[in-house]
Amino acid sequence: MYQPHTHRRARTAAAVAVGAMLLCALPMTASAAGGLEMSTAYPGITAQAGDDLSFTMDFDNAMGSGQSVALSVTSLPEGWEGVFTGNGGQISRVFVRDGENTGLATFELSIPDDAADGTYTVGLLATGESGATDTLTLELQLTAGETGTSSFEAQYPEQEGSASTSFSFDATLVNNSASQQTYTFSTNAPTGWTVTYQPTGESTQVASLAVDARSSQGVTVNVTPPATAEAGSYDISCSAVSANDTLSTDLSVVITGTYDLVLSTPSGLLSADAQAGKDTDITLTLTNNGNTDLQNINLTATTPDGWAVEFSESTVELLEAGATKEVTATISAGEDALSGDYVVSISASNSETNDGAEFRISVETSTLWGAVGVILLLCVAGGLYWVFHKYGRR
């Protein structure tokens, strides 16, 4: 018997079943088709006018196979510049393998120096060969530069010393830009002066330094004047130059003078003969070869045990630049000194400089007893001659 309601219900149930199957099939189809995603770790940052920014771009390909993806900029504030780069040059496409692709490209963004404070957006687009697309919006909050500007400054830019002094200046190199900067050092110094740079706490001399964004690096600036530098004030200009900045710091060195004292003798001979228990005079010369007067030069000596040295002037109150002064040193050899060579060290010094010399003193035995011995021998020989002459014929 025909039952229309029963057949209607059967057709309705079949339609519902087919619909359910179609609904179940949709997610599977979408999953098989996959998708393309473009991202960066920090899509929203704070920056300043004049900054050069770099965004590392990551890609996720869920389409089941690799594909070539076109990269483009869809929106950019007026006056701003932005390009995609890779392998050291500008690019327009990347090949995205199946799955995650980290750091596949870089988006370089340059903000003009006159950009006003405020919030700005940059639109980026990735388009795959299959037609899959993805967009990425970068948000830039420009501030008035609360972090300050980049700088290169020495803590104590003025120092003083003699021409023989090596000066060290502690400086700080500050990079307040939004990207890492490599700074190359250059120097404008007087002729003959040497200037080198070292990272603080290190012994290696460097010609350049890389400084991370919004960070600083300590730098030791070593300045060595020539030995002939005359007294006076000298200026040294030091610069750290990067692609974006030229940072400078000015140093000042005051040379108080050149100190050079020489102790010798008029002939240059540093030896003498002496006798045990006797005094021997040696003429010393003190020469000021520097360009500054020397004051209060003290003379001292180091001798063997039992010896002594006295000076006609133990302190020379003033020795003018270029002048020479003679001083007598009286050396008293020990009374029981044996024959041989002895060393007497003599030094001259003041608060600025010093010099010294070692004298070889040869001690000879006294000739008195030798003469007495000869006389005794002559007497004995004479006596024997007289005895033989008188009694020899008998």
C-alpha atoms as one frame of an Amber mdcrd trajectory, in Angstrom:
protein
   0.000   0.000   0.000   1.418   3.393  -1.004   2.276   5.662   1.922   3.301
   9.182   0.728   4.263  10.396   4.182   6.654   7.520   4.617   8.408   8.227
   1.291   8.567  11.967   2.118  10.216  11.217   5.405  12.693   8.909   3.653
  13.593  11.564   1.086  14.034  14.153   3.855  16.311  11.843   5.838  18.396
  11.156   2.703  18.765  14.888   2.027  19.858  15.521   5.584  22.426  12.727
   5.346  23.868  14.119   2.090  24.028  17.603   3.595  25.847  16.288   6.620
  28.348  14.533   4.387  28.964  17.729   2.460  29.476  19.727   5.649  31.950
  17.155   6.876  33.779  17.322   3.576  34.240  21.118   3.663  36.860  21.277
   6.486  38.785  18.484   4.831  38.864  20.388   1.536  39.987  23.586   3.258
  42.695  21.735   5.135  43.977  20.182   1.938  44.105  23.564   0.234  46.108
  25.027   3.152  47.170  28.707   3.408  50.011  31.258   3.501  50.980  33.335
   6.505  53.514  36.175   6.701  54.592  37.476  10.147  57.286  39.294  12.114
  58.148  39.007  15.793  57.507  42.687  16.621  54.908  44.256  14.298  54.386
  47.225  16.609  57.346  49.250  17.932  58.301  52.718  19.141  60.768  54.635
  16.971  62.059  58.107  16.239  62.279  60.342  13.205  65.384  59.483  11.194
  65.519  55.853  12.339  66.333  52.982   9.999  64.435  49.859  11.046  64.769
  46.186  10.119  61.937  43.653  10.457  62.767  39.948  10.105  60.022  38.260
   8.082  58.805  34.708   8.765  56.527  32.649   6.510  54.296  29.623   7.181
  53.236  27.608   4.144  50.417  25.112   4.767  49.662  24.421   1.091  51.444
  21.073   0.983  54.281  22.109  -1.359  56.751  24.952  -1.820  55.890  27.941
  -3.940  57.225  31.285  -5.096  55.691  34.188  -3.184  55.610  37.786  -4.426
  56.286  40.513  -1.828  54.960  44.048  -2.066  54.237  47.158  -0.007  50.573
  48.141  -0.122  50.717  51.289   2.008  53.507  53.560   3.208  53.416  57.013
   4.865  54.479  59.872   2.613  58.234  60.335   2.533  58.942  56.937   4.070
  60.922  54.257   2.241  60.535  50.511   2.587  61.965  47.539   0.658  62.309
  43.790   1.091  65.901  42.515   1.214  67.611  39.152   1.262  71.118  37.826
   0.734  72.505  41.359   0.871  70.259  42.905  -1.806  66.736  44.080  -2.597
  64.230  41.333  -3.499  60.645  41.076  -4.781  59.948  37.340  -4.351  60.890
  34.511  -1.989  60.555  30.762  -2.336  58.583  29.484   0.646  59.015  25.791
   1.351  56.248  23.716   2.864  55.988  24.400   6.579  57.635  27.121   8.654
  60.261  29.395   7.076  62.023  31.559   9.673  63.960  34.696   8.743  63.403
  34.197   5.026  63.484  37.930   4.227  63.952  41.329   5.858  61.827  44.421
   5.475  63.950  47.579   5.673  62.101  50.739   6.672  63.549  54.280   6.654
  61.748  57.037   8.543  62.431  60.609   7.305  64.169  63.029   9.661  61.224
  65.436   9.628  58.534  62.862  10.440  56.146  64.214  13.068  55.310  62.360
  16.263  52.317  60.072  16.035  51.158  56.599  15.012  51.862  55.321  11.493
  51.067  52.058   9.714  52.799  50.206   6.899  50.931  47.548   4.873  52.710
  44.500   3.430  51.343  41.823   1.083  52.506  38.287   0.264  50.953  36.578
  -2.813  51.626  32.926  -3.617  51.572  31.257  -7.036  48.448  29.377  -6.002
  46.643  32.636  -5.340  46.911  32.374  -1.558  47.627  35.738   0.043  48.345
  37.226   3.410  48.730  40.784   4.653  50.737  42.209   7.521  50.339  45.615
   9.133  53.292  47.253  10.909  52.475  49.914  13.466  55.065  52.584  14.295
  54.687  54.935  17.231  56.995  57.915  16.691  58.108  59.760  19.826  60.001
  62.977  20.442  63.099  60.964  21.286  62.892  60.412  25.026  65.922  58.122
  24.806  68.147  60.944  23.593  70.544  61.142  20.673  73.603  59.070  19.879
  76.862  60.391  21.342  80.591  59.806  21.835  81.887  61.457  25.009  84.940
  61.166  27.289  84.480  61.198  31.047  87.554  63.399  31.680  88.479  65.026
  28.343  91.425  67.063  29.744  94.619  65.534  31.176  98.100  66.772  32.085
 101.532  65.159  32.180 105.043  65.052  30.763 105.978  64.120  27.202 106.877
  60.625  28.438 103.342  60.025  29.753 100.849  57.732  27.993  97.371  59.201
  28.461  94.201  57.071  28.673  90.728  58.585  28.267  87.599  56.635  29.275
  84.848  57.347  26.736  81.329  56.027  26.061  79.867  55.420  22.604  76.037
  55.587  22.714  73.828  54.295  19.878  70.292  55.621  20.388  69.061  54.621
  16.941  66.609  51.773  16.415  69.163  49.511  14.683  72.669  48.242  15.279
  75.374  50.612  14.050  79.025  49.932  13.178  81.184  52.925  14.074  84.598
  53.476  12.461  87.103  55.540  14.460  89.166  58.393  13.045  91.487  60.919
  14.693  92.745  64.424  14.038  95.906  64.820  16.165  99.165  66.832  15.984
 101.985  65.358  13.915 103.875  62.621  15.728 101.090  61.817  18.187  99.675
  58.273  18.343  96.000  57.579  19.136  94.506  54.075  19.483  91.098  52.701
  20.532  90.200  49.714  22.710  86.874  48.363  23.991  86.798  49.028  27.726
  88.336  46.160  29.687  90.017  44.625  26.633  93.607  44.796  25.385  92.851
  44.552  21.663  93.151  47.683  19.558  90.227  48.167  17.158  89.454  50.357
  14.162  85.661  50.014  14.492  82.959  48.807  16.895  79.427  47.480  16.421
  76.946  48.877  18.952  73.446  47.420  19.338  70.340  49.582  19.025  69.516
  51.672  22.093  72.735  50.608  23.848  76.250  51.851  24.623  79.853  50.628
  24.528  82.788  51.784  26.660  85.892  52.828  24.721  89.411  53.558  26.003
  91.229  56.170  23.911  95.021  55.882  24.323  97.037  58.994  23.439 100.848
  58.922  23.259 102.760  62.163  22.562 106.177  62.174  20.844 109.193  62.299
  23.176 110.078  65.693  21.693 106.728  67.308  22.477 107.273  70.741  23.976
 105.387  72.121  26.933 101.943  73.407  25.991  98.325  72.454  25.331  97.401
  70.059  22.505  93.938  69.257  21.079  92.963  65.824  19.733  89.636  65.329
  17.928  88.217  61.780  17.879  85.292  60.680  15.688  83.076  57.599  15.460
  81.394  57.410  12.047  78.526  55.070  11.073  76.182  54.980   8.097  73.799
  57.305   9.951  75.906  59.353  12.379  79.188  61.196  12.744  79.890  61.439
  16.477  82.851  63.423  17.832  84.588  64.079  21.114  87.410  66.575  21.695
  90.312  65.713  24.009  92.944  68.054  25.442  96.445  67.152  26.661  98.659
  69.615  28.532 102.359  68.737  28.296 104.158  70.113  31.330 107.642  69.515
  29.864 110.263  67.007  28.749 112.410  65.575  31.541 115.756  63.950  30.700
 118.618  63.800  33.225 121.977  62.138  32.431 124.627  61.252  35.023 128.149
  60.627  33.689 131.733  61.954  33.852 133.468  64.611  31.712 135.295  61.888
  29.759 132.478  59.346  29.861 134.816  56.926  31.697 133.082  55.027  34.497
 136.107  53.500  36.231 138.862  54.543  38.649 141.750  53.191  40.698 141.779
  53.281  44.487 143.788  52.063  47.449 142.446  50.413  50.576 141.775  53.002
  53.260 142.366  55.884  50.844 140.056  58.486  49.288 139.548  58.750  45.537
 137.843  61.726  43.876 135.650  61.258  40.787 134.193  64.206  38.890 130.541
  63.622  37.967 128.516  65.513  35.347 124.756  66.107  35.614 123.213  67.120
  32.263 119.620  68.303  31.796 118.691  67.241  28.246 115.003  68.117  28.736
 113.214  71.363  27.975 112.218  72.070  31.580 114.374  73.167  34.523 115.033
  70.474  37.122 114.964  71.238  40.821 116.200  69.459  43.957 118.246  66.696
  42.331 119.428  64.320  45.074 122.654  62.300  44.764 122.922  58.925  46.492
 125.337  55.983  46.322 125.367  52.263  46.961 128.776  50.877  48.027 130.448
  47.629  49.140 130.555  46.978  52.897 132.994  49.257  54.688 133.101  51.812
  51.869 131.657  55.337  51.817 130.881  58.068  49.283 130.560  61.778  49.940
 129.437  64.440  47.434 130.553  68.035  47.178 126.819  68.747  46.735 124.417
  66.037  47.822 121.486  68.104  46.448 121.580  70.245  43.323 118.893  72.843
  43.871 118.527  73.932  40.217 119.717  72.556  36.884 118.411  74.591  33.993
 117.240  73.042  30.723 120.253  72.224  28.534 122.752  72.901  31.330 125.505
  70.652  32.761 126.846  70.779  36.304 129.914  69.069  37.790 129.844  67.465
  41.243 132.751  65.710  42.985 132.190  62.276  44.505 134.804  61.225  47.067
 135.015  57.447  47.335 136.602  55.954  50.448 137.696  52.365  49.928 137.501
  50.055  52.950 140.755  49.734  54.930 140.759  45.946  54.653 139.714  45.869
  50.988 141.632  43.252  49.020 143.025  43.798  45.560 140.358  43.502  42.877
 137.458  45.272  41.190 134.497  46.705  43.128 131.251  48.351  41.971 129.957
  51.657  43.334 126.485  52.741  42.077 125.643  56.445  42.020 122.125  57.812
  41.323 120.688  61.257  40.660 116.928  61.823  40.933 114.126  64.258  41.618
 110.325  64.048  41.432 110.256  64.120  37.606 113.204  62.027  36.426 116.299
  60.064  37.425 119.476  58.475  36.093 122.321  56.424  37.473 125.693  54.901
  36.667 127.854  52.051  37.975 131.568  52.759  38.537 134.179  50.003  38.506
 136.773  50.735  41.191 140.051  48.757  41.028 141.767  48.417  44.414 145.559
  48.035  44.407 147.742  46.871  47.340 149.872  49.668  48.882 153.524  49.824
  47.585 154.997  50.704  51.010 155.574  47.170  52.159 156.893  46.257  48.760
 159.523  49.001  49.014 160.441  47.863  52.525 160.873  44.317  51.245 163.176
  45.469  48.446 165.296  47.464  50.919 165.593  44.435  53.220 166.665  42.255
  50.302 169.272  44.793  49.273 170.554  44.957  52.836 170.861  41.193  53.054
 172.631  41.036  49.705 174.988  43.807  50.726 175.802  42.052  53.995 176.568
  38.797  52.260 178.789  40.572  49.769 180.779  42.231  52.592 181.195  38.939
  54.442 182.458  37.089  51.386 184.690  39.984  50.388 186.337  40.193  53.813
 186.670  36.577  54.758 186.495  34.849  51.486 190.300  34.898  50.845 191.300
  33.232  54.082
